[in-house]
Amino acid sequence: MVRAIFQITLPKKYERRFEDALDAADRAGGSTTRATFFGGQCICDVGVPQPGGAYTTELCNWPSCSICIVIKKGFDTLEFGVQSHEGIYGPGIYTHQNPANAHRFTVGKSTSPFRAMIVCSVIKLDEHAKSKKVPASFIDEIGRVYCPAKDFIIPRQLVIYQVTEPGTGTAD
C-alpha cells in the first residue's frame, strides 16, 4: 500500500545532463522517455510517517543507503561509492518497468514496515534509431531496464509503501 509520494528536486546540473542526453538520442533517430522503478536499500527513516502525520524528509548520509544517495547524487554514485551495478548486461544502472520486480531489490530497516523505491525517467532509443553510439537504455523481454550511462536516467519521485499480505490488507 502506497503511503506517500515525494517529488525529487535535483540540482540543475542533473536536469541539464538528462536534457542533453535526450537531445543526443533524438539526433540519433528518436527516443522515448519511460517511467521505471529503482529498488535499493534504505536504512534510514526518509519518507517514514511520524506521530502527528508528518513525514521524515531529511536525507541521511549513510554510505550504504542507496535511496538517499541516488536522490542526492542523481545516479552519479550508488551505495558505497560504486559507479554502477554489475548485471546480466554488464555495468550500469538497472531499473524495472514493473514496481513488483523493483521491490525484490528493496531493503528496509528491520524496525520499520515501510519500504522506499524511486520512480525514474529513462531515455530509450526508438527502434528505428540509426546510431548505436548513443548509450541510451533498453528494456529486455522481462521488463528489466538497463541503462549503461548515468546521463540517460534521472530520479523523479520517492515512493514510500508498506507491503500487505494478499487479501488481508495487513502488513507482513
Short mmCIF file of C-alpha atoms in Angstrom, two decimals, residues 3-135:
data_model
loop_
_atom_site.label_atom_id
_atom_site.label_comp_id
_atom_site.label_asym_id
_atom_site.label_seq_id
_atom_site.Cartn_x
_atom_site.Cartn_y
_atom_site.Cartn_z
CA ARG A 3 1.82 5.69 1.94
CA ALA A 4 3.48 8.73 0.36
CA ILE A 5 4.97 10.01 -2.89
CA PHE A 6 7.55 12.80 -2.82
CA GLN A 7 8.70 14.81 -5.81
CA ILE A 8 12.50 14.79 -6.16
CA THR A 9 14.07 18.15 -6.98
CA LEU A 10 17.66 17.83 -8.15
CA PRO A 11 20.29 20.49 -8.80
CA LYS A 12 20.05 21.96 -12.30
CA LYS A 13 23.21 20.16 -13.48
CA TYR A 14 21.38 16.81 -13.35
CA GLU A 15 18.38 18.15 -15.25
CA ARG A 16 20.72 19.66 -17.89
CA ARG A 17 22.63 16.39 -18.20
CA PHE A 18 19.38 14.49 -18.78
CA GLU A 19 18.10 17.07 -21.31
CA ASP A 20 21.44 16.92 -23.19
CA ALA A 21 21.16 13.11 -23.33
CA LEU A 22 17.59 13.40 -24.60
CA ASP A 23 18.75 15.79 -27.33
CA ALA A 24 21.57 13.39 -28.32
CA ALA A 25 19.14 10.48 -28.50
CA ASP A 26 16.72 12.50 -30.62
CA ARG A 27 19.54 13.46 -33.02
CA ALA A 28 20.41 9.75 -33.28
CA GLY A 29 16.98 8.98 -34.66
CA GLY A 30 14.45 9.49 -31.91
CA SER A 31 13.75 8.37 -28.40
CA THR A 32 11.07 7.92 -25.80
CA THR A 33 11.19 8.64 -22.11
CA ARG A 34 9.87 5.89 -19.87
CA ALA A 35 9.00 5.76 -16.19
CA THR A 36 10.81 2.92 -14.40
CA PHE A 37 11.33 1.82 -10.81
CA PHE A 38 14.61 1.61 -8.89
CA GLY A 39 14.70 -0.52 -5.75
CA GLY A 40 17.57 -0.35 -3.29
CA GLN A 41 18.49 -0.39 0.34
CA CYS A 42 17.00 2.33 2.54
CA ILE A 43 18.41 2.15 6.05
CA CYS A 44 17.12 5.49 7.32
CA ASP A 45 13.71 6.98 8.06
CA VAL A 46 13.32 9.12 4.93
CA GLY A 47 9.65 9.20 3.99
CA VAL A 48 8.51 7.35 7.11
CA PRO A 49 5.35 8.72 8.74
CA GLN A 50 5.92 10.23 12.18
CA PRO A 51 3.46 10.72 15.06
CA GLY A 52 1.12 13.55 14.18
CA GLY A 53 1.06 12.70 10.46
CA ALA A 54 4.25 14.41 9.27
CA TYR A 55 6.83 12.55 7.20
CA THR A 56 10.59 12.50 7.65
CA THR A 57 12.06 14.31 4.64
CA GLU A 58 15.71 14.62 5.67
CA LEU A 59 18.09 12.51 3.61
CA CYS A 60 20.71 10.55 5.51
CA ASN A 61 24.48 10.41 4.92
CA TRP A 62 24.94 6.65 5.33
CA PRO A 63 27.17 5.29 2.53
CA SER A 64 25.02 2.14 2.35
CA CYS A 65 21.66 3.92 1.89
CA SER A 66 21.04 3.53 -1.85
CA ILE A 67 17.84 5.56 -1.83
CA CYS A 68 19.29 8.71 -0.23
CA ILE A 69 22.49 8.55 -2.28
CA VAL A 70 20.60 8.28 -5.57
CA ILE A 71 18.31 11.17 -4.60
CA LYS A 72 21.28 13.37 -3.64
CA LYS A 73 23.64 12.38 -6.46
CA GLY A 74 21.30 11.78 -9.40
CA PHE A 75 22.87 8.35 -10.07
CA ASP A 76 26.41 9.82 -10.18
CA THR A 77 27.27 7.31 -7.48
CA LEU A 78 25.44 4.47 -5.82
CA GLU A 79 25.78 2.85 -2.41
CA PHE A 80 29.32 2.63 -1.01
CA GLY A 81 30.52 5.00 -3.76
CA VAL A 82 30.24 2.49 -6.62
CA GLN A 83 29.59 3.98 -10.06
CA SER A 84 27.32 1.21 -11.35
CA HIS A 85 25.93 -2.23 -10.60
CA GLU A 86 27.14 -5.35 -12.36
CA GLY A 87 24.34 -7.28 -14.03
CA ILE A 88 23.42 -9.52 -16.92
CA TYR A 89 24.15 -6.76 -19.47
CA GLY A 90 27.32 -5.51 -17.79
CA PRO A 91 27.98 -2.47 -15.60
CA GLY A 92 25.19 0.07 -15.48
CA ILE A 93 22.06 1.07 -13.65
CA TYR A 94 19.23 -1.46 -13.56
CA THR A 95 15.61 -0.48 -13.04
CA HIS A 96 12.30 -2.18 -13.82
CA GLN A 97 9.10 -1.39 -15.69
CA ASN A 98 7.12 -3.27 -13.05
CA PRO A 99 7.43 -1.99 -9.45
CA ALA A 100 6.90 -5.54 -8.15
CA ASN A 101 10.20 -6.54 -9.78
CA ALA A 102 11.97 -3.49 -8.29
CA HIS A 103 10.54 -4.42 -4.87
CA ARG A 104 12.73 -7.53 -4.88
CA PHE A 105 15.75 -5.23 -4.55
CA THR A 106 14.41 -3.04 -1.76
CA VAL A 107 15.73 -3.49 1.73
CA GLY A 108 14.17 -1.67 4.63
CA LYS A 109 15.08 -1.18 8.24
CA SER A 110 14.08 -4.15 10.34
CA THR A 111 12.28 -1.81 12.76
CA SER A 112 10.02 -0.30 10.09
CA PRO A 113 7.30 -1.87 7.94
CA PHE A 114 7.94 0.72 5.21
CA ARG A 115 9.95 0.40 2.02
CA ALA A 116 11.21 3.01 -0.43
CA MET A 117 11.51 2.93 -4.19
CA ILE A 118 12.41 5.61 -6.73
CA VAL A 119 10.44 6.35 -9.88
CA CYS A 120 12.92 7.30 -12.61
CA SER A 121 12.76 8.67 -16.11
CA VAL A 122 14.95 6.78 -18.57
CA ILE A 123 15.68 7.54 -22.20
CA LYS A 124 15.21 4.68 -24.65
CA LEU A 125 16.20 4.95 -28.31
CA ASP A 126 13.40 4.36 -30.78
CA GLU A 127 13.55 1.08 -32.71
CA HIS A 128 14.34 2.88 -35.98
CA ALA A 129 17.19 4.97 -34.49
CA LYS A 130 20.25 4.87 -36.72
CA SER A 131 23.01 5.29 -34.15
CA LYS A 132 24.06 2.65 -31.70
CA LYS A 133 26.74 5.02 -30.36
CA VAL A 134 24.25 6.69 -28.03
CA PRO A 135 24.25 4.63 -24.80
#
